[in-house]
């Protein structure tokens, strides 16, 4: 080990890479990390953080409208996109500095450079034009929006990266995709006053979520004025003489918008990194193939986070980083646990979910109880907002374990975080039933649904 410049070299300064570098350095290891763009990675610079800030911004029109029922008169509000972008930029610059400082403060060295793997122990730093050596190499280069070169006119389209920094807010936007990024941006743009159309090739938005939530969110978004066209895909995009974009859809319909955003998936950042040259195995999508300890097929080279295409979420990348540290530096082999991951969609209304959807549960369990409540949350009584909250528990009748919890409504993401604990702990519906409610809250519904709404036995609803 002593013959190398570093004990650990991390490529990629995002959620996973920074965590691994910081913790390894704090253990006294000689650590360096290279980031080619900005420390903080996707989550901080062009993902979770700016997205959530924009979600907050886009919720104000509804807050202003709801205030009247509570006695407030709100003068006509106006919105300035440039102010939002500038304030977002300030906040992410602050976070970026903290991420970098945290590594350096723990004794790690940071490089602002693209890094390329040369051999099992060597890394070439492009900006420095030099090669360094390390005992262990960790690849945490994340992913980026999937391009769509087959789409005629794709050069006119933007991706989530650009959506954060548009010079001007468009009057009308079409977003293609049905995953959480597409859905969240549809709600953001709509909330900010943009005429928004979501186009998705599947039958229903948000595949992999519980169908009840998918349908309810779809309906609620449409009621707010977001147009959702599915199943459909765009056939071509053309610039018209007015400088706007015409889009032909597979349904035959033509849309005219100012911006087309593609959110059709993400691909791993593994190109031109020297990985093939050293024999690191890549999967079909270009993602790095790892074993359960995040080890690649090449000795001394590891990979974590989005670049491995396991579960693409920030807390997962961080968890994988912590497990990597245990395995590589603490002589305590630890495999990341990807089971029962709570997650949220910051749509409006929000979705929070953990565990199995009803459809997945009935495929795995012969007898499933569904507890379901749909109600108007108290905050919408005086406001008069016609929006329902949905809560649903999926229970395995045999063991009584709660195996899925799904919420749509205000603060659903916060609730999903807390529900993650009892579901991970394998608690039963009886444990939920004997938990005292907190009144008056919306969440109390989760411990007061005593009778199953219905039961699904061997695939039959009874
Ligand atoms: C719009 C959007 C919203 C999201 N919202 C959420 C959310 O609400 N909740 C959630 O949990 N997750 C969210 N995510 C996902 C989350 O951002 C990622 O799962 C997470 O950032 C993955 O971390 P990572 O460390 O694997 O990679 P990243 O954070 O992507 O970091 C990889 C870094 O490596 C750098 N890099 C790449 N190649 C090289 C190289 N050769 N040399 C040097 N540096 C390199 C990149 O510049 C990047 O900074 C969102 C993502 C997007 C795009």
PDB file of N, CA, C and O and ligand atoms in Angstrom, residues 11-17 34-38 40-43 46-48 51 113-116 140-143 160 164 180-181 184-185 266 269 273 304-307 312-315 317 346, ligand 1:
ATOM      1  N   UNK A  11     -13.478   8.508  -8.015  1.00  0.00           N
ATOM      2  CA  UNK A  11     -13.800   9.261  -9.247  1.00  0.00           C
ATOM      3  C   UNK A  11     -15.274   9.646  -9.193  1.00  0.00           C
ATOM      4  O   UNK A  11     -16.153   8.773  -9.212  1.00  0.00           O
ATOM      5  N   UNK A  12     -15.542  10.936  -9.095  1.00  0.00           N
ATOM      6  CA  UNK A  12     -16.928  11.424  -9.043  1.00  0.00           C
ATOM      7  C   UNK A  12     -17.252  11.999  -7.676  1.00  0.00           C
ATOM      8  O   UNK A  12     -17.260  11.280  -6.677  1.00  0.00           O
ATOM      9  N   UNK A  13     -17.534  13.320  -7.646  1.00  0.00           N
ATOM     10  CA  UNK A  13     -17.794  13.996  -6.368  1.00  0.00           C
ATOM     11  C   UNK A  13     -19.260  14.236  -6.110  1.00  0.00           C
ATOM     12  O   UNK A  13     -19.669  15.327  -5.718  1.00  0.00           O
ATOM     13  N   UNK A  14     -20.087  13.205  -6.327  1.00  0.00           N
ATOM     14  CA  UNK A  14     -21.518  13.308  -6.038  1.00  0.00           C
ATOM     15  C   UNK A  14     -21.833  12.715  -4.669  1.00  0.00           C
ATOM     16  O   UNK A  14     -20.942  12.563  -3.811  1.00  0.00           O
ATOM     17  N   UNK A  15     -23.096  12.342  -4.485  1.00  0.00           N
ATOM     18  CA  UNK A  15     -23.565  11.869  -3.173  1.00  0.00           C
ATOM     19  C   UNK A  15     -22.727  10.701  -2.664  1.00  0.00           C
ATOM     20  O   UNK A  15     -22.253  10.709  -1.520  1.00  0.00           O
ATOM     21  N   UNK A  16     -22.524   9.698  -3.512  1.00  0.00           N
ATOM     22  CA  UNK A  16     -21.812   8.499  -3.071  1.00  0.00           C
ATOM     23  C   UNK A  16     -20.320   8.738  -2.931  1.00  0.00           C
ATOM     24  O   UNK A  16     -19.704   8.368  -1.920  1.00  0.00           O
ATOM     25  N   UNK A  17     -19.719   9.371  -3.943  1.00  0.00           N
ATOM     26  CA  UNK A  17     -18.272   9.570  -3.953  1.00  0.00           C
ATOM     27  C   UNK A  17     -17.794  10.433  -2.811  1.00  0.00           C
ATOM     28  O   UNK A  17     -16.809  10.101  -2.123  1.00  0.00           O
ATOM     29  N   UNK A  34     -11.729  13.083  -7.461  1.00  0.00           N
ATOM     30  CA  UNK A  34     -11.755  13.967  -8.633  1.00  0.00           C
ATOM     31  C   UNK A  34     -13.189  14.193  -9.070  1.00  0.00           C
ATOM     32  O   UNK A  34     -13.978  13.242  -9.162  1.00  0.00           O
ATOM     33  N   UNK A  35     -13.519  15.454  -9.333  1.00  0.00           N
ATOM     34  CA  UNK A  35     -14.849  15.806  -9.839  1.00  0.00           C
ATOM     35  C   UNK A  35     -14.655  16.680 -11.075  1.00  0.00           C
ATOM     36  O   UNK A  35     -13.962  17.689 -11.024  1.00  0.00           O
ATOM     37  N   UNK A  36     -15.290  16.289 -12.172  1.00  0.00           N
ATOM     38  CA  UNK A  36     -15.047  17.029 -13.418  1.00  0.00           C
ATOM     39  C   UNK A  36     -15.942  18.259 -13.571  1.00  0.00           C
ATOM     40  O   UNK A  36     -15.648  19.147 -14.354  1.00  0.00           O
ATOM     41  N   UNK A  37     -17.056  18.291 -12.827  1.00  0.00           N
ATOM     42  CA  UNK A  37     -17.994  19.410 -13.001  1.00  0.00           C
ATOM     43  C   UNK A  37     -18.104  20.195 -11.693  1.00  0.00           C
ATOM     44  O   UNK A  37     -17.358  21.125 -11.456  1.00  0.00           O
ATOM     45  N   UNK A  38     -19.008  19.794 -10.822  1.00  0.00           N
ATOM     46  CA  UNK A  38     -19.150  20.525  -9.565  1.00  0.00           C
ATOM     47  C   UNK A  38     -19.359  19.539  -8.414  1.00  0.00           C
ATOM     48  O   UNK A  38     -20.159  18.607  -8.536  1.00  0.00           O
ATOM     49  N   UNK A  40     -20.782  17.851  -5.249  1.00  0.00           N
ATOM     50  CA  UNK A  40     -22.194  17.767  -4.858  1.00  0.00           C
ATOM     51  C   UNK A  40     -22.935  16.835  -5.815  1.00  0.00           C
ATOM     52  O   UNK A  40     -23.895  16.178  -5.440  1.00  0.00           O
ATOM     53  N   UNK A  41     -22.465  16.817  -7.070  1.00  0.00           N
ATOM     54  CA  UNK A  41     -23.021  15.871  -8.051  1.00  0.00           C
ATOM     55  C   UNK A  41     -24.448  16.185  -8.443  1.00  0.00           C
ATOM     56  O   UNK A  41     -24.955  17.293  -8.243  1.00  0.00           O
ATOM     57  N   UNK A  42     -25.095  15.193  -9.003  1.00  0.00           N
ATOM     58  CA  UNK A  42     -26.440  15.376  -9.543  1.00  0.00           C
ATOM     59  C   UNK A  42     -27.402  15.894  -8.480  1.00  0.00           C
ATOM     60  O   UNK A  42     -28.143  16.851  -8.706  1.00  0.00           O
ATOM     61  N   UNK A  43     -27.409  15.265  -7.322  1.00  0.00           N
ATOM     62  CA  UNK A  43     -28.401  15.591  -6.292  1.00  0.00           C
ATOM     63  C   UNK A  43     -28.353  17.068  -5.934  1.00  0.00           C
ATOM     64  O   UNK A  43     -29.372  17.753  -5.925  1.00  0.00           O
ATOM     65  N   UNK A  46     -28.004  19.459  -9.843  1.00  0.00           N
ATOM     66  CA  UNK A  46     -29.083  19.442 -10.842  1.00  0.00           C
ATOM     67  C   UNK A  46     -30.037  18.272 -10.635  1.00  0.00           C
ATOM     68  O   UNK A  46     -30.447  17.626 -11.579  1.00  0.00           O
ATOM     69  N   UNK A  47     -30.344  18.037  -9.362  1.00  0.00           N
ATOM     70  CA  UNK A  47     -31.266  16.946  -9.042  1.00  0.00           C
ATOM     71  C   UNK A  47     -32.151  17.314  -7.864  1.00  0.00           C
ATOM     72  O   UNK A  47     -32.836  18.341  -7.869  1.00  0.00           O
ATOM     73  N   UNK A  48     -32.089  16.470  -6.835  1.00  0.00           N
ATOM     74  CA  UNK A  48     -32.999  16.568  -5.690  1.00  0.00           C
ATOM     75  C   UNK A  48     -33.144  17.987  -5.118  1.00  0.00           C
ATOM     76  O   UNK A  48     -34.257  18.453  -4.888  1.00  0.00           O
ATOM     77  N   UNK A  51     -34.508  20.738  -7.516  1.00  0.00           N
ATOM     78  CA  UNK A  51     -35.860  20.273  -7.832  1.00  0.00           C
ATOM     79  C   UNK A  51     -36.822  20.620  -6.693  1.00  0.00           C
ATOM     80  O   UNK A  51     -37.888  21.183  -6.908  1.00  0.00           O
ATOM     81  N   UNK A 113     -11.136  17.884 -11.814  1.00  0.00           N
ATOM     82  CA  UNK A 113     -10.638  17.309 -13.068  1.00  0.00           C
ATOM     83  C   UNK A 113     -11.442  16.082 -13.446  1.00  0.00           C
ATOM     84  O   UNK A 113     -11.976  15.389 -12.585  1.00  0.00           O
ATOM     85  N   UNK A 114     -11.483  15.830 -14.736  1.00  0.00           N
ATOM     86  CA  UNK A 114     -11.989  14.538 -15.181  1.00  0.00           C
ATOM     87  C   UNK A 114     -10.924  13.504 -14.841  1.00  0.00           C
ATOM     88  O   UNK A 114      -9.721  13.789 -14.924  1.00  0.00           O
ATOM     89  N   UNK A 115     -11.351  12.314 -14.451  1.00  0.00           N
ATOM     90  CA  UNK A 115     -10.397  11.252 -14.126  1.00  0.00           C
ATOM     91  C   UNK A 115     -10.697  10.032 -14.980  1.00  0.00           C
ATOM     92  O   UNK A 115     -11.861   9.728 -15.254  1.00  0.00           O
ATOM     93  N   UNK A 116      -9.649   9.367 -15.394  1.00  0.00           N
ATOM     94  CA  UNK A 116      -9.784   8.206 -16.265  1.00  0.00           C
ATOM     95  C   UNK A 116      -8.937   7.082 -15.680  1.00  0.00           C
ATOM     96  O   UNK A 116      -7.823   7.325 -15.205  1.00  0.00           O
ATOM     97  N   UNK A 140     -17.632   6.429  -8.858  1.00  0.00           N
ATOM     98  CA  UNK A 140     -18.945   6.939  -8.414  1.00  0.00           C
ATOM     99  C   UNK A 140     -19.336   8.072  -9.349  1.00  0.00           C
ATOM    100  O   UNK A 140     -19.576   9.206  -8.913  1.00  0.00           O
ATOM    101  N   UNK A 141     -19.366   7.765 -10.642  1.00  0.00           N
ATOM    102  CA  UNK A 141     -19.541   8.812 -11.653  1.00  0.00           C
ATOM    103  C   UNK A 141     -21.004   9.069 -12.024  1.00  0.00           C
ATOM    104  O   UNK A 141     -21.278   9.895 -12.907  1.00  0.00           O
ATOM    105  N   UNK A 142     -21.933   8.389 -11.370  1.00  0.00           N
ATOM    106  CA  UNK A 142     -23.348   8.706 -11.546  1.00  0.00           C
ATOM    107  C   UNK A 142     -23.881   8.459 -12.949  1.00  0.00           C
ATOM    108  O   UNK A 142     -23.375   7.613 -13.697  1.00  0.00           O
ATOM    109  N   UNK A 143     -24.900   9.242 -13.297  1.00  0.00           N
ATOM    110  CA  UNK A 143     -25.527   9.073 -14.619  1.00  0.00           C
ATOM    111  C   UNK A 143     -25.964  10.414 -15.163  1.00  0.00           C
ATOM    112  O   UNK A 143     -25.738  11.460 -14.557  1.00  0.00           O
ATOM    113  N   UNK A 160     -33.548  17.461 -18.016  1.00  0.00           N
ATOM    114  CA  UNK A 160     -33.709  18.068 -16.686  1.00  0.00           C
ATOM    115  C   UNK A 160     -32.552  19.015 -16.373  1.00  0.00           C
ATOM    116  O   UNK A 160     -32.761  20.061 -15.756  1.00  0.00           O
ATOM    117  N   UNK A 164     -33.433  23.451 -15.288  1.00  0.00           N
ATOM    118  CA  UNK A 164     -33.199  24.253 -14.084  1.00  0.00           C
ATOM    119  C   UNK A 164     -32.739  25.671 -14.407  1.00  0.00           C
ATOM    120  O   UNK A 164     -32.853  26.556 -13.575  1.00  0.00           O
ATOM    121  N   UNK A 180     -40.631   9.628 -12.224  1.00  0.00           N
ATOM    122  CA  UNK A 180     -40.844  10.674 -11.229  1.00  0.00           C
ATOM    123  C   UNK A 180     -40.277  12.020 -11.665  1.00  0.00           C
ATOM    124  O   UNK A 180     -40.846  13.070 -11.349  1.00  0.00           O
ATOM    125  N   UNK A 181     -39.197  12.023 -12.442  1.00  0.00           N
ATOM    126  CA  UNK A 181     -38.618  13.308 -12.850  1.00  0.00           C
ATOM    127  C   UNK A 181     -39.579  14.035 -13.800  1.00  0.00           C
ATOM    128  O   UNK A 181     -39.843  15.232 -13.650  1.00  0.00           O
ATOM    129  N   UNK A 184     -42.639  15.213 -11.724  1.00  0.00           N
ATOM    130  CA  UNK A 184     -42.329  16.349 -10.842  1.00  0.00           C
ATOM    131  C   UNK A 184     -42.169  17.643 -11.646  1.00  0.00           C
ATOM    132  O   UNK A 184     -42.693  18.695 -11.267  1.00  0.00           O
ATOM    133  N   UNK A 185     -41.455  17.560 -12.768  1.00  0.00           N
ATOM    134  CA  UNK A 185     -41.278  18.772 -13.574  1.00  0.00           C
ATOM    135  C   UNK A 185     -42.602  19.244 -14.172  1.00  0.00           C
ATOM    136  O   UNK A 185     -42.820  20.446 -14.322  1.00  0.00           O
ATOM    137  N   UNK A 266     -32.338   7.571 -17.459  1.00  0.00           N
ATOM    138  CA  UNK A 266     -30.972   8.056 -17.245  1.00  0.00           C
ATOM    139  C   UNK A 266     -29.991   6.945 -17.582  1.00  0.00           C
ATOM    140  O   UNK A 266     -30.300   5.770 -17.437  1.00  0.00           O
ATOM    141  N   UNK A 269     -22.641   7.059 -16.434  1.00  0.00           N
ATOM    142  CA  UNK A 269     -21.458   7.741 -16.976  1.00  0.00           C
ATOM    143  C   UNK A 269     -20.266   6.792 -16.953  1.00  0.00           C
ATOM    144  O   UNK A 269     -19.485   6.772 -15.994  1.00  0.00           O
ATOM    145  N   UNK A 273     -13.800   6.255 -20.100  1.00  0.00           N
ATOM    146  CA  UNK A 273     -13.191   6.318 -18.763  1.00  0.00           C
ATOM    147  C   UNK A 273     -12.114   5.263 -18.591  1.00  0.00           C
ATOM    148  O   UNK A 273     -11.644   5.023 -17.485  1.00  0.00           O
ATOM    149  N   UNK A 304     -20.061   2.417  -6.947  1.00  0.00           N
ATOM    150  CA  UNK A 304     -21.295   2.642  -6.156  1.00  0.00           C
ATOM    151  C   UNK A 304     -22.171   3.687  -6.845  1.00  0.00           C
ATOM    152  O   UNK A 304     -21.719   4.422  -7.717  1.00  0.00           O
ATOM    153  N   UNK A 305     -23.422   3.745  -6.402  1.00  0.00           N
ATOM    154  CA  UNK A 305     -24.332   4.808  -6.844  1.00  0.00           C
ATOM    155  C   UNK A 305     -24.946   4.541  -8.206  1.00  0.00           C
ATOM    156  O   UNK A 305     -24.974   3.406  -8.698  1.00  0.00           O
ATOM    157  N   UNK A 306     -25.393   5.613  -8.848  1.00  0.00           N
ATOM    158  CA  UNK A 306     -26.160   5.510 -10.093  1.00  0.00           C
ATOM    159  C   UNK A 306     -25.389   4.816 -11.210  1.00  0.00           C
ATOM    160  O   UNK A 306     -25.990   4.244 -12.113  1.00  0.00           O
ATOM    161  N   UNK A 307     -24.067   4.886 -11.170  1.00  0.00           N
ATOM    162  CA  UNK A 307     -23.277   4.277 -12.245  1.00  0.00           C
ATOM    163  C   UNK A 307     -23.418   2.743 -12.248  1.00  0.00           C
ATOM    164  O   UNK A 307     -23.112   2.099 -13.242  1.00  0.00           O
ATOM    165  N   UNK A 312     -31.565   4.095  -8.173  1.00  0.00           N
ATOM    166  CA  UNK A 312     -30.964   5.408  -8.414  1.00  0.00           C
ATOM    167  C   UNK A 312     -31.565   6.481  -7.520  1.00  0.00           C
ATOM    168  O   UNK A 312     -32.431   7.249  -7.943  1.00  0.00           O
ATOM    169  N   UNK A 313     -31.102   6.501  -6.283  1.00  0.00           N
ATOM    170  CA  UNK A 313     -31.559   7.501  -5.321  1.00  0.00           C
ATOM    171  C   UNK A 313     -30.363   7.928  -4.472  1.00  0.00           C
ATOM    172  O   UNK A 313     -29.470   7.109  -4.194  1.00  0.00           O
ATOM    173  N   UNK A 314     -30.380   9.161  -4.022  1.00  0.00           N
ATOM    174  CA  UNK A 314     -29.269   9.676  -3.229  1.00  0.00           C
ATOM    175  C   UNK A 314     -28.999   8.864  -1.957  1.00  0.00           C
ATOM    176  O   UNK A 314     -27.852   8.470  -1.710  1.00  0.00           O
ATOM    177  N   UNK A 315     -30.018   8.591  -1.142  1.00  0.00           N
ATOM    178  CA  UNK A 315     -29.718   7.843   0.095  1.00  0.00           C
ATOM    179  C   UNK A 315     -29.141   6.455  -0.205  1.00  0.00           C
ATOM    180  O   UNK A 315     -28.378   5.912   0.598  1.00  0.00           O
ATOM    181  N   UNK A 317     -27.100   5.730  -2.814  1.00  0.00           N
ATOM    182  CA  UNK A 317     -25.680   5.942  -3.143  1.00  0.00           C
ATOM    183  C   UNK A 317     -24.871   6.135  -1.856  1.00  0.00           C
ATOM    184  O   UNK A 317     -23.761   5.603  -1.710  1.00  0.00           O
ATOM    185  N   UNK A 346     -42.258  14.155  -5.599  1.00  0.00           N
ATOM    186  CA  UNK A 346     -42.656  15.489  -5.165  1.00  0.00           C
ATOM    187  C   UNK A 346     -43.554  16.133  -6.206  1.00  0.00           C
ATOM    188  O   UNK A 346     -43.300  17.202  -6.729  1.00  0.00           O
TER     189      UNK A 346
HETATM  190  C1  LIG B   1     -33.901  15.904 -11.711  1.00  0.00           C
HETATM  191  C2  LIG B   1     -33.492  14.880 -10.686  1.00  0.00           C
HETATM  192  C3  LIG B   1     -34.161  14.826  -9.477  1.00  0.00           C
HETATM  193  C4  LIG B   1     -33.788  13.893  -8.527  1.00  0.00           C
HETATM  194  N1  LIG B   1     -34.484  13.858  -7.347  1.00  0.00           N
HETATM  195  C5  LIG B   1     -34.152  12.962  -6.395  1.00  0.00           C
HETATM  196  C6  LIG B   1     -34.837  12.944  -5.146  1.00  0.00           C
HETATM  197  O1  LIG B   1     -35.762  13.732  -4.905  1.00  0.00           O
HETATM  198  N2  LIG B   1     -34.446  12.032  -4.221  1.00  0.00           N
HETATM  199  C7  LIG B   1     -33.423  11.154  -4.445  1.00  0.00           C
HETATM  200  O2  LIG B   1     -33.094  10.365  -3.564  1.00  0.00           O
HETATM  201  N3  LIG B   1     -32.760  11.139  -5.634  1.00  0.00           N
HETATM  202  C8  LIG B   1     -33.094  12.035  -6.601  1.00  0.00           C
HETATM  203  N4  LIG B   1     -32.404  12.043  -7.791  1.00  0.00           N
HETATM  204  C9  LIG B   1     -31.354  11.016  -8.019  1.00  0.00           C
HETATM  205  C10 LIG B   1     -30.045  11.400  -7.342  1.00  0.00           C
HETATM  206  O3  LIG B   1     -29.653  12.687  -7.760  1.00  0.00           O
HETATM  207  C11 LIG B   1     -28.968  10.374  -7.690  1.00  0.00           C
HETATM  208  O4  LIG B   1     -29.437   9.084  -7.366  1.00  0.00           O
HETATM  209  C12 LIG B   1     -27.668  10.617  -6.928  1.00  0.00           C
HETATM  210  O5  LIG B   1     -27.166  11.904  -7.196  1.00  0.00           O
HETATM  211  C13 LIG B   1     -26.625   9.553  -7.301  1.00  0.00           C
HETATM  212  O6  LIG B   1     -25.399   9.837  -6.674  1.00  0.00           O
HETATM  213  P1  LIG B   1     -24.030   9.310  -7.306  1.00  0.00           P
HETATM  214  O7  LIG B   1     -22.978   9.645  -6.298  1.00  0.00           O
HETATM  215  O8  LIG B   1     -24.174   7.929  -7.741  1.00  0.00           O
HETATM  216  O9  LIG B   1     -23.818  10.160  -8.632  1.00  0.00           O
HETATM  217  P2  LIG B   1     -23.888  11.713  -8.938  1.00  0.00           P
HETATM  218  O10 LIG B   1     -24.515  12.470  -7.836  1.00  0.00           O
HETATM  219  O11 LIG B   1     -24.488  11.822 -10.278  1.00  0.00           O
HETATM  220  O12 LIG B   1     -22.368  12.150  -8.980  1.00  0.00           O
HETATM  221  C14 LIG B   1     -21.495  11.720  -9.979  1.00  0.00           C
HETATM  222  C15 LIG B   1     -20.455  12.798 -10.208  1.00  0.00           C
HETATM  223  O13 LIG B   1     -19.386  12.252 -10.980  1.00  0.00           O
HETATM  224  C16 LIG B   1     -18.906  13.257 -11.849  1.00  0.00           C
HETATM  225  N5  LIG B   1     -18.174  12.592 -12.922  1.00  0.00           N
HETATM  226  C17 LIG B   1     -18.662  11.812 -13.910  1.00  0.00           C
HETATM  227  N6  LIG B   1     -17.653  11.292 -14.643  1.00  0.00           N
HETATM  228  C18 LIG B   1     -16.508  11.758 -14.106  1.00  0.00           C
HETATM  229  C19 LIG B   1     -15.127  11.552 -14.407  1.00  0.00           C
HETATM  230  N7  LIG B   1     -14.724  10.731 -15.390  1.00  0.00           N
HETATM  231  N8  LIG B   1     -14.194  12.208 -13.676  1.00  0.00           N
HETATM  232  C20 LIG B   1     -14.575  13.021 -12.655  1.00  0.00           C
HETATM  233  N9  LIG B   1     -15.862  13.228 -12.308  1.00  0.00           N
HETATM  234  C21 LIG B   1     -16.818  12.600 -13.025  1.00  0.00           C
HETATM  235  C22 LIG B   1     -20.173  13.990 -12.289  1.00  0.00           C
HETATM  236  O14 LIG B   1     -19.877  15.296 -12.741  1.00  0.00           O
HETATM  237  C23 LIG B   1     -20.980  13.988 -10.997  1.00  0.00           C
HETATM  238  O15 LIG B   1     -20.781  15.162 -10.253  1.00  0.00           O
HETATM  239  C24 LIG B   1     -32.725  12.987  -8.776  1.00  0.00           C
HETATM  240  C25 LIG B   1     -32.041  13.038  -9.989  1.00  0.00           C
HETATM  241  C26 LIG B   1     -32.420  13.970 -10.944  1.00  0.00           C
HETATM  242  C27 LIG B   1     -31.680  14.016 -12.245  1.00  0.00           C
END
